[in-house]
PDB file of N, CA and C in Angstrom:
ATOM      1  N   MET T 234     -26.269   4.216  -1.363  1.00  0.00           N
ATOM      2  CA  MET T 234     -25.542   3.518  -1.226  1.00  0.00           C
ATOM      3  C   MET T 234     -23.988   4.006  -0.842  1.00  0.00           C
ATOM      4  N   THR T 235     -23.534   4.263   0.460  1.00  0.00           N
ATOM      5  CA  THR T 235     -22.256   5.082   0.493  1.00  0.00           C
ATOM      6  C   THR T 235     -20.867   4.386   0.415  1.00  0.00           C
ATOM      7  N   GLU T 236     -19.704   4.960  -0.183  1.00  0.00           N
ATOM      8  CA  GLU T 236     -18.776   4.283  -0.835  1.00  0.00           C
ATOM      9  C   GLU T 236     -17.796   3.634   0.086  1.00  0.00           C
ATOM     10  N   ALA T 237     -17.129   2.237   0.164  1.00  0.00           N
ATOM     11  CA  ALA T 237     -16.692   1.696   1.163  1.00  0.00           C
ATOM     12  C   ALA T 237     -15.483   2.337   1.667  1.00  0.00           C
ATOM     13  N   LEU T 238     -14.655   2.438   2.736  1.00  0.00           N
ATOM     14  CA  LEU T 238     -13.592   3.383   3.380  1.00  0.00           C
ATOM     15  C   LEU T 238     -13.039   2.259   4.180  1.00  0.00           C
ATOM     16  N   PRO T 239     -11.735   2.250   4.246  1.00  0.00           N
ATOM     17  CA  PRO T 239     -10.862   1.388   5.011  1.00  0.00           C
ATOM     18  C   PRO T 239     -11.376   1.272   6.510  1.00  0.00           C
ATOM     19  N   TYR T 240     -10.900   0.370   6.863  1.00  0.00           N
ATOM     20  CA  TYR T 240     -11.315  -0.048   8.094  1.00  0.00           C
ATOM     21  C   TYR T 240     -10.163   0.212   9.197  1.00  0.00           C
ATOM     22  N   ARG T 241      -8.916   0.174   8.448  1.00  0.00           N
ATOM     23  CA  ARG T 241      -7.781   0.116   8.986  1.00  0.00           C
ATOM     24  C   ARG T 241      -6.719   0.643   8.292  1.00  0.00           C
ATOM     25  N   SER T 242      -5.845   1.374   8.761  1.00  0.00           N
ATOM     26  CA  SER T 242      -4.520   1.751   8.061  1.00  0.00           C
ATOM     27  C   SER T 242      -3.422   1.375   8.605  1.00  0.00           C
ATOM     28  N   THR T 243      -2.082   1.486   8.146  1.00  0.00           N
ATOM     29  CA  THR T 243      -1.189   0.713   8.801  1.00  0.00           C
ATOM     30  C   THR T 243      -0.634   2.004   8.929  1.00  0.00           C
ATOM     31  N   PRO T 244       0.625   2.525  10.027  1.00  0.00           N
ATOM     32  CA  PRO T 244       1.543   3.458  10.101  1.00  0.00           C
ATOM     33  C   PRO T 244       2.280   3.832   8.525  1.00  0.00           C
ATOM     34  N   VAL T 245       2.869   5.649   8.041  1.00  0.00           N
ATOM     35  CA  VAL T 245       3.532   5.200   7.259  1.00  0.00           C
ATOM     36  C   VAL T 245       4.637   4.354   7.409  1.00  0.00           C
ATOM     37  N   PHE T 246       5.225   3.567   6.785  1.00  0.00           N
ATOM     38  CA  PHE T 246       6.639   3.222   6.604  1.00  0.00           C
ATOM     39  C   PHE T 246       7.460   3.946   5.601  1.00  0.00           C
ATOM     40  N   ASP T 247       8.740   3.915   5.802  1.00  0.00           N
ATOM     41  CA  ASP T 247       9.595   4.723   4.785  1.00  0.00           C
ATOM     42  C   ASP T 247      10.693   3.036   4.785  1.00  0.00           C
ATOM     43  N   GLN T 248      11.829   3.293   3.935  1.00  0.00           N
ATOM     44  CA  GLN T 248      12.706   2.202   3.684  1.00  0.00           C
ATOM     45  C   GLN T 248      13.587   1.768   4.638  1.00  0.00           C
ATOM     46  N   ASP T 249      13.363   2.250   5.302  1.00  0.00           N
ATOM     47  CA  ASP T 249      14.201   1.734   7.143  1.00  0.00           C
ATOM     48  C   ASP T 249      12.861   1.462   7.944  1.00  0.00           C
ATOM     49  N   THR T 250      12.175   1.653   8.418  1.00  0.00           N
ATOM     50  CA  THR T 250      10.708   1.269   9.187  1.00  0.00           C
ATOM     51  C   THR T 250       9.997   0.302   8.493  1.00  0.00           C
ATOM     52  N   LEU T 251      10.027   0.050   6.990  1.00  0.00           N
ATOM     53  CA  LEU T 251       9.420  -0.697   6.421  1.00  0.00           C
ATOM     54  C   LEU T 251       9.239  -2.386   7.214  1.00  0.00           C
ATOM     55  N   PRO T 252       8.568  -2.823   8.032  1.00  0.00           N
ATOM     56  CA  PRO T 252       8.912  -4.297   8.591  1.00  0.00           C
ATOM     57  C   PRO T 252       9.028  -5.252   7.640  1.00  0.00           C
ATOM     58  N   ALA T 253      10.008  -6.571   7.957  1.00  0.00           N
ATOM     59  CA  ALA T 253      10.232  -7.486   7.724  1.00  0.00           C
ATOM     60  C   ALA T 253       9.121  -8.635   6.913  1.00  0.00           C
ATOM     61  N   ALA T 254       8.081  -8.191   8.045  1.00  0.00           N
ATOM     62  CA  ALA T 254       7.019  -9.127   7.520  1.00  0.00           C
ATOM     63  C   ALA T 254       6.487  -8.814   6.088  1.00  0.00           C
ATOM     64  N   LEU T 255       6.166  -7.535   5.761  1.00  0.00           N
ATOM     65  CA  LEU T 255       5.885  -7.266   4.497  1.00  0.00           C
ATOM     66  C   LEU T 255       6.893  -7.158   3.287  1.00  0.00           C
ATOM     67  N   ARG T 256       8.300  -7.782   3.624  1.00  0.00           N
ATOM     68  CA  ARG T 256       9.297  -7.797   2.621  1.00  0.00           C
ATOM     69  C   ARG T 256       9.222  -8.952   2.252  1.00  0.00           C
ATOM     70  N   THR T 257       8.877  -9.912   2.899  1.00  0.00           N
ATOM     71  CA  THR T 257       8.552 -11.703   2.719  1.00  0.00           C
ATOM     72  C   THR T 257       7.316 -11.985   2.069  1.00  0.00           C
ATOM     73  N   ARG T 258       7.081 -13.081   1.596  1.00  0.00           N
ATOM     74  CA  ARG T 258       5.656 -13.621   1.434  1.00  0.00           C
ATOM     75  C   ARG T 258       4.939 -13.602   2.355  1.00  0.00           C
ATOM     76  N   HIS T 259       3.869 -12.655   2.532  1.00  0.00           N
ATOM     77  CA  HIS T 259       2.856 -12.869   3.084  1.00  0.00           C
ATOM     78  C   HIS T 259       1.443 -12.843   2.366  1.00  0.00           C
ATOM     79  N   ASN T 260       0.231 -12.897   2.922  1.00  0.00           N
ATOM     80  CA  ASN T 260      -1.225 -12.478   2.424  1.00  0.00           C
ATOM     81  C   ASN T 260      -2.004 -12.073   3.666  1.00  0.00           C
ATOM     82  N   THR T 261      -3.448 -11.309   3.018  1.00  0.00           N
ATOM     83  CA  THR T 261      -4.445 -10.798   3.721  1.00  0.00           C
ATOM     84  C   THR T 261      -4.958 -12.018   3.832  1.00  0.00           C
ATOM     85  N   LYS T 262      -5.889 -11.942   5.080  1.00  0.00           N
ATOM     86  CA  LYS T 262      -6.535 -12.656   5.062  1.00  0.00           C
ATOM     87  C   LYS T 262      -8.015 -12.699   4.506  1.00  0.00           C
ATOM     88  N   ALA T 263      -8.736 -14.022   4.646  1.00  0.00           N
ATOM     89  CA  ALA T 263     -10.270 -13.972   3.893  1.00  0.00           C
ATOM     90  C   ALA T 263     -10.940 -12.734   4.304  1.00  0.00           C
ATOM     91  N   GLY T 264     -11.713 -12.003   2.974  1.00  0.00           N
ATOM     92  CA  GLY T 264     -12.356 -10.784   2.784  1.00  0.00           C
ATOM     93  C   GLY T 264     -11.736  -9.806   3.454  1.00  0.00           C
ATOM     94  N   VAL T 265     -10.249 -10.053   3.158  1.00  0.00           N
ATOM     95  CA  VAL T 265      -9.888  -8.583   3.382  1.00  0.00           C
ATOM     96  C   VAL T 265      -8.825  -8.176   2.089  1.00  0.00           C
ATOM     97  N   TRP T 266      -9.325  -7.072   1.452  1.00  0.00           N
ATOM     98  CA  TRP T 266      -8.621  -6.343   0.586  1.00  0.00           C
ATOM     99  C   TRP T 266      -7.283  -5.123   1.050  1.00  0.00           C
ATOM    100  N   GLY T 267      -6.504  -5.669   0.442  1.00  0.00           N
ATOM    101  CA  GLY T 267      -5.393  -4.002   1.073  1.00  0.00           C
ATOM    102  C   GLY T 267      -5.287  -3.314  -0.543  1.00  0.00           C
ATOM    103  N   VAL T 268      -4.857  -2.240  -0.283  1.00  0.00           N
ATOM    104  CA  VAL T 268      -4.789  -1.213  -1.389  1.00  0.00           C
ATOM    105  C   VAL T 268      -3.129  -0.435  -0.836  1.00  0.00           C
ATOM    106  N   ILE T 269      -2.099  -0.717  -1.409  1.00  0.00           N
ATOM    107  CA  ILE T 269      -0.956  -0.033  -1.031  1.00  0.00           C
ATOM    108  C   ILE T 269      -0.834   1.153  -1.724  1.00  0.00           C
ATOM    109  N   ARG T 270      -0.596   2.255  -0.716  1.00  0.00           N
ATOM    110  CA  ARG T 270      -0.232   3.745  -1.550  1.00  0.00           C
ATOM    111  C   ARG T 270       1.321   4.145  -0.997  1.00  0.00           C
ATOM    112  N   VAL T 271       1.792   4.169  -1.926  1.00  0.00           N
ATOM    113  CA  VAL T 271       3.181   4.929  -1.916  1.00  0.00           C
ATOM    114  C   VAL T 271       3.068   6.429  -2.084  1.00  0.00           C
ATOM    115  N   LEU T 272       3.830   6.546  -1.026  1.00  0.00           N
ATOM    116  CA  LEU T 272       3.379   8.548  -0.497  1.00  0.00           C
ATOM    117  C   LEU T 272       4.767   9.446  -1.160  1.00  0.00           C
ATOM    118  N   GLU T 273       5.239   8.703  -1.080  1.00  0.00           N
ATOM    119  CA  GLU T 273       7.063   9.006  -1.701  1.00  0.00           C
ATOM    120  C   GLU T 273       7.718   7.902  -2.575  1.00  0.00           C
ATOM    121  N   GLY T 274       8.186   8.107  -3.487  1.00  0.00           N
ATOM    122  CA  GLY T 274       9.193   7.226  -4.261  1.00  0.00           C
ATOM    123  C   GLY T 274       8.498   5.886  -4.957  1.00  0.00           C
ATOM    124  N   GLU T 275       9.367   4.613  -4.938  1.00  0.00           N
ATOM    125  CA  GLU T 275       8.405   3.862  -5.563  1.00  0.00           C
ATOM    126  C   GLU T 275       9.208   2.383  -4.710  1.00  0.00           C
ATOM    127  N   LEU T 276       7.911   1.742  -4.877  1.00  0.00           N
ATOM    128  CA  LEU T 276       8.051   0.426  -4.496  1.00  0.00           C
ATOM    129  C   LEU T 276       7.577  -0.781  -5.239  1.00  0.00           C
ATOM    130  N   LYS T 277       8.208  -2.224  -5.087  1.00  0.00           N
ATOM    131  CA  LYS T 277       8.053  -3.242  -6.034  1.00  0.00           C
ATOM    132  C   LYS T 277       7.098  -4.152  -5.505  1.00  0.00           C
ATOM    133  N   LEU T 278       6.027  -4.364  -5.827  1.00  0.00           N
ATOM    134  CA  LEU T 278       4.796  -4.882  -5.467  1.00  0.00           C
ATOM    135  C   LEU T 278       5.192  -6.435  -6.273  1.00  0.00           C
ATOM    136  N   THR T 279       5.481  -7.630  -5.667  1.00  0.00           N
ATOM    137  CA  THR T 279       5.683  -8.905  -6.142  1.00  0.00           C
ATOM    138  C   THR T 279       4.338  -9.966  -6.346  1.00  0.00           C
ATOM    139  N   TYR T 280       3.887 -10.183  -7.007  1.00  0.00           N
ATOM    140  CA  TYR T 280       2.690 -11.264  -6.707  1.00  0.00           C
ATOM    141  C   TYR T 280       3.111 -12.697  -6.720  1.00  0.00           C
ATOM    142  N   LEU T 281       2.835 -13.575  -6.230  1.00  0.00           N
ATOM    143  CA  LEU T 281       3.288 -14.558  -6.332  1.00  0.00           C
ATOM    144  C   LEU T 281       2.620 -16.107  -6.707  1.00  0.00           C
ATOM    145  N   ALA T 282       0.839 -15.427  -7.220  1.00  0.00           N
ATOM    146  CA  ALA T 282      -0.186 -16.098  -7.658  1.00  0.00           C
ATOM    147  C   ALA T 282      -1.390 -15.514  -8.039  1.00  0.00           C
ATOM    148  N   PRO T 283      -1.523 -15.517  -9.093  1.00  0.00           N
ATOM    149  CA  PRO T 283      -0.314 -15.614 -10.509  1.00  0.00           C
ATOM    150  C   PRO T 283       1.036 -14.625 -10.478  1.00  0.00           C
ATOM    151  N   PRO T 284       2.312 -15.221 -10.874  1.00  0.00           N
ATOM    152  CA  PRO T 284       3.543 -14.125 -10.244  1.00  0.00           C
ATOM    153  C   PRO T 284       3.517 -12.888 -11.215  1.00  0.00           C
ATOM    154  N   SER T 285       3.778 -11.935 -10.898  1.00  0.00           N
ATOM    155  CA  SER T 285       3.635 -10.753 -11.598  1.00  0.00           C
ATOM    156  C   SER T 285       4.320  -9.722 -10.714  1.00  0.00           C
ATOM    157  N   GLU T 286       4.696  -8.487 -10.880  1.00  0.00           N
ATOM    158  CA  GLU T 286       5.106  -7.655 -10.759  1.00  0.00           C
ATOM    159  C   GLU T 286       4.584  -6.275 -10.922  1.00  0.00           C
ATOM    160  N   LEU T 287       4.755  -5.437 -10.144  1.00  0.00           N
ATOM    161  CA  LEU T 287       3.940  -3.750 -10.193  1.00  0.00           C
ATOM    162  C   LEU T 287       4.685  -3.003  -9.584  1.00  0.00           C
ATOM    163  N   LEU T 288       5.397  -1.557 -10.325  1.00  0.00           N
ATOM    164  CA  LEU T 288       5.777  -0.348  -9.881  1.00  0.00           C
ATOM    165  C   LEU T 288       4.860   0.335  -9.502  1.00  0.00           C
ATOM    166  N   LEU T 289       4.679   0.397  -7.910  1.00  0.00           N
ATOM    167  CA  LEU T 289       4.048   1.176  -7.327  1.00  0.00           C
ATOM    168  C   LEU T 289       4.381   2.475  -7.421  1.00  0.00           C
ATOM    169  N   THR T 290       3.444   3.859  -7.377  1.00  0.00           N
ATOM    170  CA  THR T 290       4.034   4.700  -7.494  1.00  0.00           C
ATOM    171  C   THR T 290       2.899   6.083  -6.411  1.00  0.00           C
ATOM    172  N   PRO T 291       2.984   7.153  -6.251  1.00  0.00           N
ATOM    173  CA  PRO T 291       2.014   7.936  -5.607  1.00  0.00           C
ATOM    174  C   PRO T 291       0.644   7.609  -6.490  1.00  0.00           C
ATOM    175  N   ALA T 292       0.906   7.531  -8.390  1.00  0.00           N
ATOM    176  CA  ALA T 292      -0.044   7.917  -8.703  1.00  0.00           C
ATOM    177  C   ALA T 292      -0.513   6.474  -8.869  1.00  0.00           C
ATOM    178  N   THR T 293       0.012   5.390  -8.493  1.00  0.00           N
ATOM    179  CA  THR T 293      -0.181   4.041  -9.143  1.00  0.00           C
ATOM    180  C   THR T 293      -0.202   3.349  -7.869  1.00  0.00           C
ATOM    181  N   PRO T 294      -1.537   3.088  -6.937  1.00  0.00           N
ATOM    182  CA  PRO T 294      -1.616   2.149  -5.944  1.00  0.00           C
ATOM    183  C   PRO T 294      -1.962   0.876  -6.225  1.00  0.00           C
ATOM    184  N   GLY T 295      -1.553   0.061  -5.586  1.00  0.00           N
ATOM    185  CA  GLY T 295      -1.543  -1.666  -5.669  1.00  0.00           C
ATOM    186  C   GLY T 295      -2.832  -2.243  -4.847  1.00  0.00           C
ATOM    187  N   LEU T 296      -3.376  -3.170  -5.449  1.00  0.00           N
ATOM    188  CA  LEU T 296      -4.188  -3.800  -5.074  1.00  0.00           C
ATOM    189  C   LEU T 296      -3.872  -4.980  -4.778  1.00  0.00           C
ATOM    190  N   ILE T 297      -4.474  -5.823  -3.434  1.00  0.00           N
ATOM    191  CA  ILE T 297      -3.990  -6.974  -2.988  1.00  0.00           C
ATOM    192  C   ILE T 297      -5.610  -7.697  -2.383  1.00  0.00           C
ATOM    193  N   GLU T 298      -5.613  -8.451  -2.914  1.00  0.00           N
ATOM    194  CA  GLU T 298      -6.967  -9.339  -3.186  1.00  0.00           C
ATOM    195  C   GLU T 298      -6.872 -10.173  -2.044  1.00  0.00           C
ATOM    196  N   PRO T 299      -7.873 -10.619  -1.348  1.00  0.00           N
ATOM    197  CA  PRO T 299      -8.216 -11.734  -0.403  1.00  0.00           C
ATOM    198  C   PRO T 299      -7.208 -12.506  -0.617  1.00  0.00           C
ATOM    199  N   GLN T 300      -6.256 -13.244   0.250  1.00  0.00           N
ATOM    200  CA  GLN T 300      -5.408 -14.481   0.537  1.00  0.00           C
ATOM    201  C   GLN T 300      -4.511 -14.391  -0.519  1.00  0.00           C
ATOM    202  N   GLN T 301      -4.274 -13.490  -1.061  1.00  0.00           N
ATOM    203  CA  GLN T 301      -3.116 -13.301  -2.494  1.00  0.00           C
ATOM    204  C   GLN T 301      -1.936 -12.611  -1.769  1.00  0.00           C
ATOM    205  N   PRO T 302      -1.055 -13.972  -1.664  1.00  0.00           N
ATOM    206  CA  PRO T 302       0.401 -14.298  -1.375  1.00  0.00           C
ATOM    207  C   PRO T 302       1.253 -13.012  -2.805  1.00  0.00           C
ATOM    208  N   HIS T 303       2.101 -12.129  -1.829  1.00  0.00           N
ATOM    209  CA  HIS T 303       2.724 -11.177  -2.343  1.00  0.00           C
ATOM    210  C   HIS T 303       3.433 -10.576  -1.230  1.00  0.00           C
ATOM    211  N   PHE T 304       4.682  -9.965  -1.843  1.00  0.00           N
ATOM    212  CA  PHE T 304       5.694  -9.089  -0.972  1.00  0.00           C
ATOM    213  C   PHE T 304       5.980  -7.836  -1.673  1.00  0.00           C
ATOM    214  N   VAL T 305       6.601  -6.697  -0.735  1.00  0.00           N
ATOM    215  CA  VAL T 305       7.235  -5.752  -1.531  1.00  0.00           C
ATOM    216  C   VAL T 305       8.425  -5.268  -1.279  1.00  0.00           C
ATOM    217  N   THR T 306       9.013  -4.656  -2.160  1.00  0.00           N
ATOM    218  CA  THR T 306      10.445  -4.288  -1.879  1.00  0.00           C
ATOM    219  C   THR T 306      10.744  -2.520  -2.594  1.00  0.00           C
ATOM    220  N   PRO T 307      11.446  -2.122  -1.078  1.00  0.00           N
ATOM    221  CA  PRO T 307      11.492  -0.472  -1.276  1.00  0.00           C
ATOM    222  C   PRO T 307      12.450  -0.425  -2.796  1.00  0.00           C
ATOM    223  N   MET T 308      11.990   0.311  -3.751  1.00  0.00           N
ATOM    224  CA  MET T 308      13.296   0.824  -4.921  1.00  0.00           C
ATOM    225  C   MET T 308      14.077   2.673  -4.082  1.00  0.00           C
ATOM    226  N   GLY T 309      14.694   2.253  -3.719  1.00  0.00           N
ATOM    227  CA  GLY T 309      15.675   3.465  -2.791  1.00  0.00           C
ATOM    228  C   GLY T 309      14.715   3.906  -1.726  1.00  0.00           C
ATOM    229  N   LYS T 310      14.385   5.633  -1.484  1.00  0.00           N
ATOM    230  CA  LYS T 310      13.855   6.012  -0.684  1.00  0.00           C
ATOM    231  C   LYS T 310      12.487   6.063  -1.133  1.00  0.00           C
ATOM    232  N   VAL T 311      11.439   5.670   0.126  1.00  0.00           N
ATOM    233  CA  VAL T 311      10.322   5.046  -0.341  1.00  0.00           C
ATOM    234  C   VAL T 311       9.294   5.352   1.378  1.00  0.00           C
ATOM    235  N   ALA T 312       8.075   6.251   0.773  1.00  0.00           N
ATOM    236  CA  ALA T 312       7.365   5.918   2.231  1.00  0.00           C
ATOM    237  C   ALA T 312       6.177   5.615   1.353  1.00  0.00           C
ATOM    238  N   MET T 313       5.355   4.325   2.897  1.00  0.00           N
ATOM    239  CA  MET T 313       4.091   4.006   2.281  1.00  0.00           C
ATOM    240  C   MET T 313       3.394   3.608   3.026  1.00  0.00           C
ATOM    241  N   ARG T 314       1.500   3.042   2.878  1.00  0.00           N
ATOM    242  CA  ARG T 314       0.956   2.556   3.995  1.00  0.00           C
ATOM    243  C   ARG T 314       0.282   1.764   3.208  1.00  0.00           C
ATOM    244  N   VAL T 315      -0.420   0.901   4.190  1.00  0.00           N
ATOM    245  CA  VAL T 315      -1.726   0.138   3.554  1.00  0.00           C
ATOM    246  C   VAL T 315      -2.934   0.193   4.033  1.00  0.00           C
ATOM    247  N   ASP T 316      -3.808   0.516   3.071  1.00  0.00           N
ATOM    248  CA  ASP T 316      -5.099   0.505   3.630  1.00  0.00           C
ATOM    249  C   ASP T 316      -5.898  -0.961   3.513  1.00  0.00           C
ATOM    250  N   PHE T 317      -6.666  -0.767   4.774  1.00  0.00           N
ATOM    251  CA  PHE T 317      -7.637  -2.457   4.692  1.00  0.00           C
ATOM    252  C   PHE T 317      -9.006  -2.051   4.367  1.00  0.00           C
ATOM    253  N   TYR T 318      -9.778  -2.651   3.682  1.00  0.00           N
ATOM    254  CA  TYR T 318     -10.841  -3.060   3.169  1.00  0.00           C
ATOM    255  C   TYR T 318     -11.875  -3.973   3.485  1.00  0.00           C
ATOM    256  N   ASP T 319     -12.995  -4.241   3.994  1.00  0.00           N
ATOM    257  CA  ASP T 319     -13.855  -5.567   4.069  1.00  0.00           C
ATOM    258  C   ASP T 319     -14.308  -5.827   3.119  1.00  0.00           C
ATOM    259  N   GLN T 320     -14.360  -5.150   1.934  1.00  0.00           N
ATOM    260  CA  GLN T 320     -15.078  -5.330   0.683  1.00  0.00           C
ATOM    261  C   GLN T 320     -14.478  -4.643  -0.202  1.00  0.00           C
ATOM    262  N   PRO T 321     -14.349  -5.194  -1.690  1.00  0.00           N
ATOM    263  CA  PRO T 321     -13.562  -4.590  -2.890  1.00  0.00           C
ATOM    264  C   PRO T 321     -13.609  -3.099  -2.764  1.00  0.00           C
ATOM    265  N   PRO T 322     -12.492  -2.494  -2.699  1.00  0.00           N
ATOM    266  CA  PRO T 322     -12.016  -0.958  -2.743  1.00  0.00           C
ATOM    267  C   PRO T 322     -12.806  -0.220  -3.689  1.00  0.00           C
ATOM    268  N   PRO T 323     -13.322   1.094  -3.453  1.00  0.00           N
ATOM    269  CA  PRO T 323     -14.167   1.554  -4.784  1.00  0.00           C
ATOM    270  C   PRO T 323     -13.037   2.142  -5.556  1.00  0.00           C
ATOM    271  N   PRO T 324     -13.255   2.508  -6.975  1.00  0.00           N
ATOM    272  CA  PRO T 324     -12.654   3.031  -7.278  1.00  0.00           C
ATOM    273  C   PRO T 324     -11.930   4.257  -7.254  1.00  0.00           C
ATOM    274  N   SER T 325     -12.257   5.187  -6.320  1.00  0.00           N
ATOM    275  CA  SER T 325     -11.818   6.479  -5.531  1.00  0.00           C
ATOM    276  C   SER T 325     -10.409   6.066  -4.975  1.00  0.00           C
ATOM    277  N   ALA T 326     -10.379   4.529  -4.428  1.00  0.00           N
ATOM    278  CA  ALA T 326      -9.369   4.276  -3.649  1.00  0.00           C
ATOM    279  C   ALA T 326      -7.987   4.288  -4.162  1.00  0.00           C
ATOM    280  N   PHE T 327      -8.102   4.232  -5.554  1.00  0.00           N
ATOM    281  CA  PHE T 327      -7.028   3.966  -6.392  1.00  0.00           C
ATOM    282  C   PHE T 327      -6.455   5.365  -7.210  1.00  0.00           C
ATOM    283  N   SER T 328      -7.319   6.581  -6.655  1.00  0.00           N
ATOM    284  CA  SER T 328      -6.295   8.258  -6.597  1.00  0.00           C
ATOM    285  C   SER T 328      -5.511   8.426  -6.057  1.00  0.00           C
ATOM    286  N   ALA T 329      -4.852   9.767  -5.684  1.00  0.00           N
ATOM    287  CA  ALA T 329      -3.741  10.025  -5.087  1.00  0.00           C
ATOM    288  C   ALA T 329      -4.900  10.355  -3.767  1.00  0.00           C
ATOM    289  N   PRO T 330      -4.116  10.115  -2.839  1.00  0.00           N
ATOM    290  CA  PRO T 330      -5.184  10.311  -0.896  1.00  0.00           C
ATOM    291  C   PRO T 330      -4.739  11.748  -0.742  1.00  0.00           C
ATOM    292  N   PRO T 331      -6.012  12.408  -0.443  1.00  0.00           N
ATOM    293  CA  PRO T 331      -6.071  14.114  -0.642  1.00  0.00           C
ATOM    294  C   PRO T 331      -4.902  14.248   0.440  1.00  0.00           C
ATOM    295  N   VAL T 332      -4.626  13.927   1.413  1.00  0.00           N
ATOM    296  CA  VAL T 332      -3.757  14.138   2.367  1.00  0.00           C
ATOM    297  C   VAL T 332      -1.977  13.980   1.669  1.00  0.00           C
ATOM    298  N   LEU T 333      -1.850  13.667   0.590  1.00  0.00           N
ATOM    299  CA  LEU T 333      -0.628  13.788   0.541  1.00  0.00           C
ATOM    300  C   LEU T 333       0.334  15.176   0.544  1.00  0.00           C
ATOM    301  N   ASN T 334      -0.222  16.203  -0.132  1.00  0.00           N
ATOM    302  CA  ASN T 334       0.499  17.521   0.031  1.00  0.00           C
ATOM    303  C   ASN T 334       1.042  17.767   1.154  1.00  0.00           C
ATOM    304  N   ARG T 335      -0.557  17.730   2.646  1.00  0.00           N
ATOM    305  CA  ARG T 335       0.174  18.085   4.006  1.00  0.00           C
ATOM    306  C   ARG T 335       1.062  17.027   4.305  1.00  0.00           C
ATOM    307  N   TRP T 336       1.360  15.840   3.977  1.00  0.00           N
ATOM    308  CA  TRP T 336       2.045  14.784   4.667  1.00  0.00           C
ATOM    309  C   TRP T 336       3.454  15.187   3.973  1.00  0.00           C
ATOM    310  N   ARG T 337       3.603  15.453   2.967  1.00  0.00           N
ATOM    311  CA  ARG T 337       5.006  16.164   2.469  1.00  0.00           C
ATOM    312  C   ARG T 337       5.503  17.265   3.053  1.00  0.00           C
ATOM    313  N   ASP T 338       4.650  17.963   3.581  1.00  0.00           N
ATOM    314  CA  ASP T 338       4.545  19.363   4.191  1.00  0.00           C
ATOM    315  C   ASP T 338       5.388  18.910   5.517  1.00  0.00           C
ATOM    316  N   ARG T 339       5.207  17.702   6.373  1.00  0.00           N
ATOM    317  CA  ARG T 339       5.446  17.445   7.249  1.00  0.00           C
ATOM    318  C   ARG T 339       6.970  16.727   7.495  1.00  0.00           C
ATOM    319  N   ARG T 340       7.246  16.318   6.292  1.00  0.00           N
ATOM    320  CA  ARG T 340       8.448  15.468   6.250  1.00  0.00           C
ATOM    321  C   ARG T 340       9.265  15.141   4.887  1.00  0.00           C
ATOM    322  N   THR T 341      10.296  15.327   4.998  1.00  0.00           N
ATOM    323  CA  THR T 341      10.965  14.904   3.954  1.00  0.00           C
ATOM    324  C   THR T 341      11.609  13.600   3.492  1.00  0.00           C
ATOM    325  N   LEU T 342      12.035  13.198   2.856  1.00  0.00           N
ATOM    326  CA  LEU T 342      13.189  11.937   2.545  1.00  0.00           C
ATOM    327  C   LEU T 342      14.420  12.053   2.035  1.00  0.00           C
ATOM    328  N   ASP T 343      14.790  12.931   2.560  1.00  0.00           N
ATOM    329  CA  ASP T 343      16.482  13.473   2.588  1.00  0.00           C
ATOM    330  C   ASP T 343      17.432  12.217   2.539  1.00  0.00           C
TER     331      ASP T 343
END
């Protein structure tokens, strides 16, 4: 059996381009999991049900389960994207993406 891959990914957002819709309460659709990947900096992930917070870093992605209400808050300069899955993401989805170093070479967050 092959490992699940994301069926879609957002563009890379920074602290200035992060859409307002992601900064306020929202949720994924039924049957959709999200993995929030921080490429640079830190991002606070706030789960609303049940209430909790998680600090996301390049080493710590965040899992969003189907229909789980949440929002994110940049903690200073940040670069991030969201990968969407139509089944639970595999354990490898929670390791640093292999494109991280190439991405850093093309852009800095000065």
